[in-house]
Amino acid sequence: MTAVGIDAIEIRTGKLELDLAETFAPAKGEEPEKYTKGLGLHSSSFPDAYEDIVTMGANAAHRLMERKGLTPADIGRIDVATESAFDNSKPVSTYIAGCLEQVYDGDFHHANKGERKFACVAGTQSIDDAYNWIRAGRHRGRAALVVATDTALYARGDPGEATQGAGAVAMLITEDPDLVALSTEQGYGSADETDFLKPNQQFPSVDGKRSVQVYLARMREAVRDYESVAGEIPPDEFVLLPFHTPFPGMVRKAAALAYRHMIRDTAVEEELAPDIGRQPRPEAFDTDEEYVDAMGEYTDELVETDRYLDWYEATVDPTLSISREVGNWYTGSVHVARASGLKHALESGMDLTGETLGVASYGSGAQAEVHAETVQPGWEAEIEALNVDEQLEARYSISYEEYKHIHDVHNHDKDTDAEAEAFTPPEAEFVFDGWGRMGERKYRYVE
């Protein structure tokens, strides 16, 4: 069977940076460690006044197409995953296609276009759609372009404010991919939840404590469902384990539960038993509450062991380096995590060809998906082509007053168009160019 997967990836970060330790924490009268250690975040990326989900997505897609030598005729579908859309009818994919048509001969009139919504898991769902389209033989030799793009803003003063971020990830889905091939096996965990939602509003309503619980519960279900078709996951199955990363602190919790699950009834559990005992079994307790408490105590001891810390440092921590500098990108976050882990491997001189990644996606509302990816022989060249370090270095660092201004610029409920002064000059990129006669957003390419 011909492999199908991600052939290439590009990342576009917002051009502004908010330093959480040096700028945000003092303005809030809080200690920097609340963000840098608690949340695991150093800074957040924000879009400048002329940036939004369309420009970031189109700029990422443009660089990808240029690097791969593609034309519109090579693309058979454009799928955009976002939970920051500004139109309830016209999909963001049409805007992005319109931007790209400004710089290419030809058009995307032949391409199927759509917009996926299921909170942060929609990016992975869009990849699944493209995979199935190719597997079904409907692609006629063309590739699929998947763009995950979001501006993750919270109301000022909201507890989630520090996790904000903005950026886009563009991915090319093809046969015989250069980056990773997707597994046929998938696992899902899904339930009707109200942990995080935006009922006809821009800023989310969040039950923070419950959101963490739902994230972990759906992940457990997805892992078990994956194992029902792929078999049990041994502790050394995955060389990297990219998770959905709203903030690295959340991933620390998910990773601990994943490792605990993988070592259950294995030699690793027995080797750790003299120091921390074996994992509690439910039949040994009179109530579920007693069992849950005992598992919590076991997990607390497990994450302090050298065995776990070595695994986490090698398998999970490398996936978090970019997220620490950009914050939450909603639909793009797990795809940033994948790129971050592969980038670390490249810089460390690791040969990952043929190795397996375990990808754990999640979207509030709520659904988790787990699948495996096999690293392909061309992965090094694809990751080496990323310029995310240059983008991060070039960001304009905003003051707290400037942050409030740019937050208002991107607040749909505020009329700030006349005051939307940019902090950086646009160069060789798509930019927001005002409003059309029917209230649509307009874009142009700046040389």
Coordinates of C-alpha atoms in Angstrom, one line a residue:
M1 CA 0.0 0.0 0.0
T2 CA 1.4 3.4 -1.0
A3 CA 2.1 5.6 2.1
V4 CA 0.1 8.8 2.6
G5 CA 1.1 11.5 5.0
I6 CA 2.6 14.9 5.5
D7 CA 5.0 15.8 2.7
A8 CA 6.0 19.3 3.9
I9 CA 5.2 21.8 6.7
E10 CA 5.5 25.5 7.2
I11 CA 5.0 27.6 10.3
R12 CA 4.0 31.3 10.4
T13 CA 4.0 33.0 13.7
G14 CA 2.4 36.3 14.6
K15 CA 4.9 39.2 14.2
L16 CA 4.5 40.5 17.8
E17 CA 5.8 39.1 21.0
L18 CA 4.6 39.5 24.6
D19 CA 7.2 38.5 27.2
L20 CA 5.3 36.9 30.0
A21 CA 8.0 37.1 32.7
E22 CA 9.3 40.6 31.9
T23 CA 6.2 42.4 30.7
F24 CA 3.0 40.5 31.5
A25 CA 3.7 39.3 35.0
P26 CA 4.8 42.7 36.4
A27 CA 1.7 44.4 34.9
K28 CA -0.5 41.8 36.6
G29 CA 1.4 42.1 39.9
E30 CA 2.4 38.4 39.8
E31 CA 5.5 36.4 40.0
P32 CA 7.1 35.4 36.6
E33 CA 7.3 31.8 37.8
K34 CA 3.6 31.5 37.7
Y35 CA 3.9 31.5 33.9
T36 CA 7.4 30.2 33.2
K37 CA 7.2 27.3 35.6
G38 CA 3.5 26.8 36.3
L39 CA 2.2 27.1 32.7
G40 CA 5.6 26.5 31.1
L41 CA 5.4 29.5 28.9
H42 CA 8.0 32.2 28.2
S43 CA 6.2 34.4 25.7
S44 CA 3.2 34.7 23.4
S45 CA 2.9 35.6 19.7
F46 CA 0.4 38.1 18.5
P47 CA -0.7 39.3 15.0
D48 CA 0.2 42.8 14.1
A49 CA -2.6 45.1 13.0
Y50 CA -2.4 43.9 9.3
E51 CA -2.3 40.2 10.3
D52 CA -5.1 37.8 10.9
I53 CA -5.9 34.1 10.4
V54 CA -6.1 34.6 6.7
T55 CA -2.8 36.4 6.3
M56 CA -0.9 34.0 8.6
G57 CA -2.4 30.9 6.8
A58 CA -1.8 32.3 3.3
N59 CA 1.8 33.3 4.1
A60 CA 2.5 29.9 5.5
A61 CA 0.9 28.2 2.5
H62 CA 2.7 30.5 0.0
R63 CA 6.2 29.7 1.5
L64 CA 5.3 26.0 1.4
M65 CA 4.3 26.1 -2.3
E66 CA 7.3 28.2 -3.3
R67 CA 9.7 25.9 -1.5
K68 CA 8.1 22.8 -3.1
G69 CA 7.8 24.3 -6.5
L70 CA 4.0 24.0 -6.7
T71 CA 1.4 25.8 -8.7
P72 CA -2.4 25.9 -8.2
A73 CA -2.8 23.0 -10.6
D74 CA -0.9 20.8 -8.2
I75 CA -3.4 21.3 -5.4
G76 CA -6.7 19.5 -5.4
R77 CA -8.2 20.6 -2.1
I78 CA -7.6 23.3 0.5
D79 CA -8.9 22.6 4.0
V80 CA -8.6 25.2 6.7
A81 CA -9.0 24.3 10.4
T82 CA -9.8 27.2 12.7
E83 CA -11.8 28.2 15.7
S84 CA -11.2 31.9 15.0
A85 CA -13.3 32.3 11.9
F86 CA -15.1 35.6 11.3
D87 CA -17.8 34.4 8.9
N88 CA -20.5 31.8 9.6
S89 CA -20.9 31.0 5.9
K90 CA -17.8 31.9 3.7
P91 CA -14.9 29.6 4.7
V92 CA -11.4 30.9 5.4
S93 CA -10.1 28.5 2.7
T94 CA -11.7 30.7 0.0
Y95 CA -9.9 33.8 1.4
I96 CA -6.6 32.0 1.4
A97 CA -7.1 30.7 -2.1
G98 CA -7.9 34.2 -3.2
C99 CA -4.7 35.5 -1.6
L100 CA -2.6 32.8 -3.4
E101 CA -4.2 33.6 -6.7
Q102 CA -2.7 37.1 -6.5
V103 CA 0.8 35.7 -6.8
Y104 CA 0.4 32.7 -9.1
D105 CA -0.6 32.2 -12.7
G106 CA -3.7 30.1 -12.7
D107 CA -6.3 29.6 -10.1
F108 CA -7.8 27.2 -7.6
H109 CA -11.3 27.0 -9.2
H110 CA -10.8 23.2 -9.5
A111 CA -10.0 22.7 -5.9
N112 CA -12.4 21.5 -3.2
K113 CA -12.3 24.0 -0.3
G114 CA -13.7 23.7 3.2
E115 CA -13.4 24.8 6.8
R116 CA -13.2 22.4 9.7
K117 CA -14.5 23.1 13.2
F118 CA -14.0 21.0 16.3
A119 CA -11.9 23.3 18.5
C120 CA -8.2 22.3 18.5
V121 CA -8.6 18.8 17.0
A122 CA -9.9 20.2 13.7
G123 CA -6.4 20.5 12.2
T124 CA -5.9 16.7 12.7
Q125 CA -9.4 16.1 11.4
S126 CA -8.5 18.1 8.2
I127 CA -5.4 15.9 7.7
D128 CA -7.7 12.8 8.1
D129 CA -10.0 14.2 5.5
A130 CA -7.2 14.7 3.1
Y131 CA -5.8 11.3 3.8
N132 CA -9.1 9.6 3.1
W133 CA -9.6 11.7 -0.1
I134 CA -6.2 10.4 -1.4
R135 CA -6.8 6.9 -0.3
A136 CA -10.2 6.9 -2.0
G137 CA -8.5 7.7 -5.3
R138 CA -10.3 11.0 -5.8
H139 CA -7.2 13.2 -5.8
R140 CA -6.3 12.7 -9.5
G141 CA -2.6 12.9 -8.6
R142 CA -3.0 16.2 -6.8
A143 CA -2.0 17.1 -3.3
A144 CA -4.1 18.5 -0.4
L145 CA -3.2 21.7 1.4
V146 CA -4.2 21.7 5.1
V147 CA -3.9 25.0 7.0
A148 CA -4.4 25.3 10.7
T149 CA -4.7 28.9 11.7
D150 CA -5.9 30.7 14.8
T151 CA -5.7 33.8 16.9
A152 CA -6.2 32.5 20.4
L153 CA -7.4 35.5 22.3
Y154 CA -9.1 35.6 25.7
A155 CA -10.9 38.5 27.4
R156 CA -8.4 40.7 29.3
G157 CA -8.4 39.5 32.9
D158 CA -9.5 36.0 32.0
P159 CA -7.4 33.2 33.7
G160 CA -6.5 31.9 30.2
E161 CA -5.1 35.3 29.1
A162 CA -1.4 34.2 29.6
T163 CA -1.8 31.2 27.2
Q164 CA -2.8 33.4 24.2
G165 CA -1.0 33.0 20.9
A166 CA -1.4 33.4 17.2
G167 CA 0.0 31.6 14.2
A168 CA -0.6 29.2 11.3
V169 CA 0.7 25.8 10.2
A170 CA 0.4 24.8 6.6
M171 CA 0.8 21.1 5.6
L172 CA 1.0 19.4 2.3
I173 CA -0.7 15.9 2.3
T174 CA 0.5 13.6 -0.5
E175 CA 1.3 10.0 -1.5
D176 CA 4.9 9.0 -0.8
P177 CA 5.4 11.9 1.7
D178 CA 8.8 13.3 2.6
L179 CA 8.1 14.0 6.3
V180 CA 5.8 11.4 8.0
A181 CA 3.5 8.7 6.8
L182 CA 0.2 8.3 8.7
S183 CA -0.9 5.1 10.3
T184 CA -4.2 3.4 9.3
E185 CA -5.0 2.9 12.9
Q186 CA -6.6 5.6 14.9
G187 CA -8.2 5.9 18.4
Y188 CA -10.9 8.3 19.5
G189 CA -12.3 9.5 22.8
S190 CA -15.3 11.8 22.4
A191 CA -18.2 13.1 24.6
D192 CA -20.6 16.0 24.8
E193 CA -18.8 18.4 27.1
T194 CA -18.9 22.1 28.0
D195 CA -15.4 22.6 29.1
F196 CA -14.5 25.3 26.6
L197 CA -16.8 26.9 24.1
K198 CA -17.6 30.1 22.2
P199 CA -21.4 30.4 21.8
N200 CA -21.6 33.1 19.1
Q201 CA -18.8 35.0 20.8
Q202 CA -15.1 35.6 20.1
F203 CA -13.6 35.0 23.5
P204 CA -14.0 31.6 25.0
S205 CA -16.0 30.6 28.1
V206 CA -13.8 28.2 30.0
D207 CA -14.2 26.0 33.0
G208 CA -10.5 25.7 33.6
K209 CA -10.4 22.9 36.2
R210 CA -13.0 20.9 34.2
S211 CA -11.2 21.5 31.0
V212 CA -8.0 19.8 32.3
Q213 CA -10.1 16.8 33.5
V214 CA -12.0 16.5 30.2
Y215 CA -8.7 16.7 28.2
L216 CA -7.2 13.8 30.3
A217 CA -10.4 11.7 30.2
R218 CA -10.8 11.9 26.5
M219 CA -7.0 11.2 26.0
R220 CA -7.4 8.0 28.1
E221 CA -10.3 6.9 26.0
A222 CA -8.5 7.6 22.7
V223 CA -5.4 5.6 23.8
R224 CA -7.5 2.6 24.8
D225 CA -9.4 2.8 21.5
Y226 CA -6.2 3.0 19.5
E227 CA -4.9 0.0 21.4
S228 CA -8.0 -1.9 20.4
V229 CA -6.9 -1.9 16.8
A230 CA -3.1 -1.4 17.0
G231 CA -2.3 -3.5 20.1
E232 CA -0.9 -2.4 23.4
I233 CA 1.6 0.4 23.4
P234 CA 5.0 -0.5 24.9
P235 CA 6.9 2.2 26.8
D236 CA 9.5 2.5 24.0
E237 CA 7.1 2.5 21.1
F238 CA 7.3 6.2 20.2
V239 CA 10.5 8.2 19.7
L240 CA 8.5 11.4 20.1
L241 CA 5.0 12.0 21.6
P242 CA 3.6 15.3 20.4
F243 CA 0.5 16.3 22.3
H244 CA -2.1 19.0 21.8
T245 CA -0.4 21.8 23.8
P246 CA -2.6 24.6 25.1
F247 CA 0.3 25.2 27.5
P248 CA 3.2 22.9 28.4
G249 CA 1.9 22.5 31.9
M250 CA -1.1 20.6 30.6
V251 CA 1.2 18.3 28.6
R252 CA 3.1 17.4 31.7
K253 CA -0.1 16.0 33.2
A254 CA -1.1 14.1 30.0
A255 CA 2.4 12.7 29.6
A256 CA 2.4 11.3 33.2
L257 CA -0.9 9.5 32.6
A258 CA 0.3 8.2 29.2
Y259 CA 3.5 6.7 30.7
R260 CA 1.7 5.2 33.6
H261 CA -0.7 3.5 31.2
M262 CA 2.2 2.2 29.0
I263 CA 4.2 0.7 31.8
R264 CA 1.2 -1.1 33.4
D265 CA 1.9 -4.9 33.6
T266 CA 5.3 -4.5 32.0
A267 CA 8.9 -5.1 33.1
V268 CA 9.3 -1.4 33.7
E269 CA 6.5 -1.4 36.3
E270 CA 8.2 -4.3 38.1
E271 CA 11.6 -2.6 38.0
L272 CA 10.1 0.5 39.6
A273 CA 8.1 -1.5 42.2
P274 CA 10.9 -1.8 44.9
D275 CA 10.9 2.0 45.0
I276 CA 7.3 3.1 44.4
G277 CA 5.3 -0.1 44.5
R278 CA 3.1 -1.5 41.7
Q279 CA 0.3 0.5 40.3
P280 CA -2.9 0.3 42.4
R281 CA -5.6 -2.1 41.0
P282 CA -9.3 -1.1 41.4
E283 CA -10.2 -4.5 42.9
A284 CA -8.0 -3.7 45.9
F285 CA -10.2 -0.8 47.0
D286 CA -13.7 -0.5 48.5
T287 CA -14.6 2.7 46.6
D288 CA -13.7 4.4 43.4
E289 CA -12.6 7.5 45.3
E290 CA -10.0 5.5 47.3
Y291 CA -8.7 4.0 44.1
V292 CA -8.4 7.4 42.4
D293 CA -6.5 8.8 45.4
A294 CA -4.1 5.8 45.4
M295 CA -3.5 6.2 41.7
G296 CA -2.8 9.9 42.2
E297 CA -0.2 9.2 44.9
Y298 CA 1.4 6.5 42.7
T299 CA 1.6 9.0 39.8
D300 CA 3.2 11.7 42.0
E301 CA 5.9 9.2 42.9
L302 CA 6.3 7.9 39.4
V303 CA 7.1 11.3 37.8
E304 CA 9.9 11.7 40.3
T305 CA 11.7 8.6 39.2
D306 CA 14.8 8.7 37.0
R307 CA 13.2 6.3 34.6
Y308 CA 10.2 8.6 34.0
L309 CA 12.3 11.8 33.9
D310 CA 14.6 10.2 31.3
W311 CA 11.6 9.2 29.1
Y312 CA 10.0 12.6 29.4
E313 CA 13.1 14.5 28.6
A314 CA 13.7 12.3 25.4
T315 CA 10.2 11.8 24.2
V316 CA 8.0 14.7 25.3
D317 CA 10.0 17.8 26.3
P318 CA 11.5 18.3 22.8
T319 CA 8.0 18.8 21.4
L320 CA 7.4 21.9 23.7
S321 CA 10.3 24.2 22.8
I322 CA 8.4 26.3 20.1
S323 CA 5.1 26.3 22.1
R324 CA 7.0 27.9 25.1
E325 CA 7.7 30.9 22.9
V326 CA 4.4 31.3 21.0
G327 CA 1.6 30.2 23.3
N328 CA -1.5 28.3 22.3
W329 CA -2.4 28.1 18.6
Y330 CA -5.5 26.1 19.0
T331 CA -5.8 24.0 15.8
G332 CA -2.1 24.3 15.1
S333 CA -0.7 23.4 18.5
V334 CA -0.2 19.7 18.1
H335 CA 1.4 20.3 14.6
V336 CA 3.7 22.9 16.2
A337 CA 4.6 20.2 18.7
R338 CA 5.4 17.7 16.0
A339 CA 7.7 20.2 14.2
S340 CA 9.3 21.2 17.4
G341 CA 10.2 17.6 18.3
L342 CA 11.6 16.8 14.8
K343 CA 13.5 20.1 14.8
H344 CA 15.2 19.1 18.1
A345 CA 16.1 15.7 16.7
L346 CA 17.7 17.3 13.6
E347 CA 19.7 19.8 15.7
S348 CA 20.8 16.9 18.0
G349 CA 22.0 14.8 15.0
M350 CA 19.5 12.0 15.6
D351 CA 18.5 9.8 12.7
L352 CA 14.7 9.3 13.0
T353 CA 14.1 7.7 9.6
G354 CA 11.8 4.7 10.2
E355 CA 11.0 5.7 13.8
T356 CA 7.5 6.2 15.1
L357 CA 5.8 9.2 16.5
G358 CA 2.7 9.0 18.6
V359 CA 0.4 12.0 17.9
A360 CA -2.2 12.9 20.5
S361 CA -4.7 15.6 19.4
Y362 CA -7.5 17.1 21.4
G363 CA -10.4 19.5 20.9
S364 CA -12.7 20.8 23.6
G365 CA -16.3 20.0 23.4
A366 CA -14.7 17.3 23.4
Q367 CA -12.7 14.8 21.3
A368 CA -9.2 13.3 21.4
E369 CA -7.5 11.4 18.6
V370 CA -4.4 9.2 18.8
H371 CA -2.5 7.9 15.8
A372 CA 1.0 6.9 14.8
E373 CA 3.3 8.4 12.2
T374 CA 6.4 6.9 10.6
V375 CA 9.3 9.3 9.9
Q376 CA 10.2 9.3 6.2
P377 CA 13.7 9.4 4.6
G378 CA 13.2 13.1 3.5
W379 CA 12.4 14.4 7.0
E380 CA 15.7 16.1 7.6
A381 CA 15.5 18.4 4.5
E382 CA 11.9 19.3 5.3
I383 CA 12.6 20.3 8.9
E384 CA 15.9 22.1 7.9
A385 CA 13.9 24.3 5.6
L386 CA 11.8 25.7 8.4
N387 CA 12.6 29.4 9.3
V388 CA 10.7 29.5 12.6
D389 CA 13.8 30.5 14.6
E390 CA 14.3 33.6 12.3
Q391 CA 10.7 34.5 12.7
L392 CA 10.8 34.3 16.5
E393 CA 14.0 36.3 16.6
A394 CA 12.5 39.0 14.4
R395 CA 9.3 39.5 16.4
Y396 CA 8.6 43.0 17.8
S397 CA 8.5 42.9 21.6
I398 CA 5.5 44.8 22.8
S399 CA 4.9 46.7 26.1
Y400 CA 1.9 46.0 28.2
E401 CA 0.2 49.2 26.8
E402 CA 1.0 48.1 23.3
Y403 CA -0.5 44.7 24.1
K404 CA -3.7 46.2 25.2
H405 CA -3.8 48.2 22.0
I406 CA -3.3 45.2 19.7
H407 CA -5.7 43.1 21.8
D408 CA -8.4 45.8 21.1
V409 CA -7.4 45.8 17.4
H410 CA -8.2 42.1 17.1
N411 CA -11.3 42.3 19.4
H412 CA -14.3 42.0 17.0
D413 CA -16.5 43.9 19.4
K414 CA -14.3 47.1 19.3
D415 CA -14.3 49.6 16.5
T416 CA -10.6 50.3 16.3
D417 CA -10.0 50.3 12.6
A418 CA -9.1 54.0 12.5
E419 CA -6.5 53.5 15.3
A420 CA -5.1 50.2 14.0
E421 CA -1.5 51.4 13.7
A422 CA 1.0 48.6 13.0
F423 CA 4.2 48.0 15.0
T424 CA 6.1 46.4 12.1
P425 CA 6.3 47.1 8.3
P426 CA 4.9 44.4 6.1
E427 CA 7.4 42.9 3.6
A428 CA 6.8 40.2 1.0
E429 CA 3.6 39.0 2.6
F430 CA -0.2 39.1 2.4
V431 CA -1.8 41.8 4.6
F432 CA -5.3 42.7 5.6
D433 CA -6.5 45.6 3.4
G434 CA -9.8 46.8 4.8
W435 CA -13.4 46.0 4.1
G436 CA -15.4 45.3 1.0
R437 CA -18.9 46.4 0.1
M438 CA -20.6 43.5 1.7
G439 CA -18.6 43.6 4.9
E440 CA -16.0 41.0 3.7
R441 CA -12.4 41.3 4.6
K442 CA -10.0 42.2 1.8
Y443 CA -6.3 41.3 1.3
R444 CA -3.4 42.2 -0.9
Y445 CA 0.2 41.1 -1.3
V446 CA 2.9 43.6 -0.3
E447 CA 6.2 43.2 -2.2

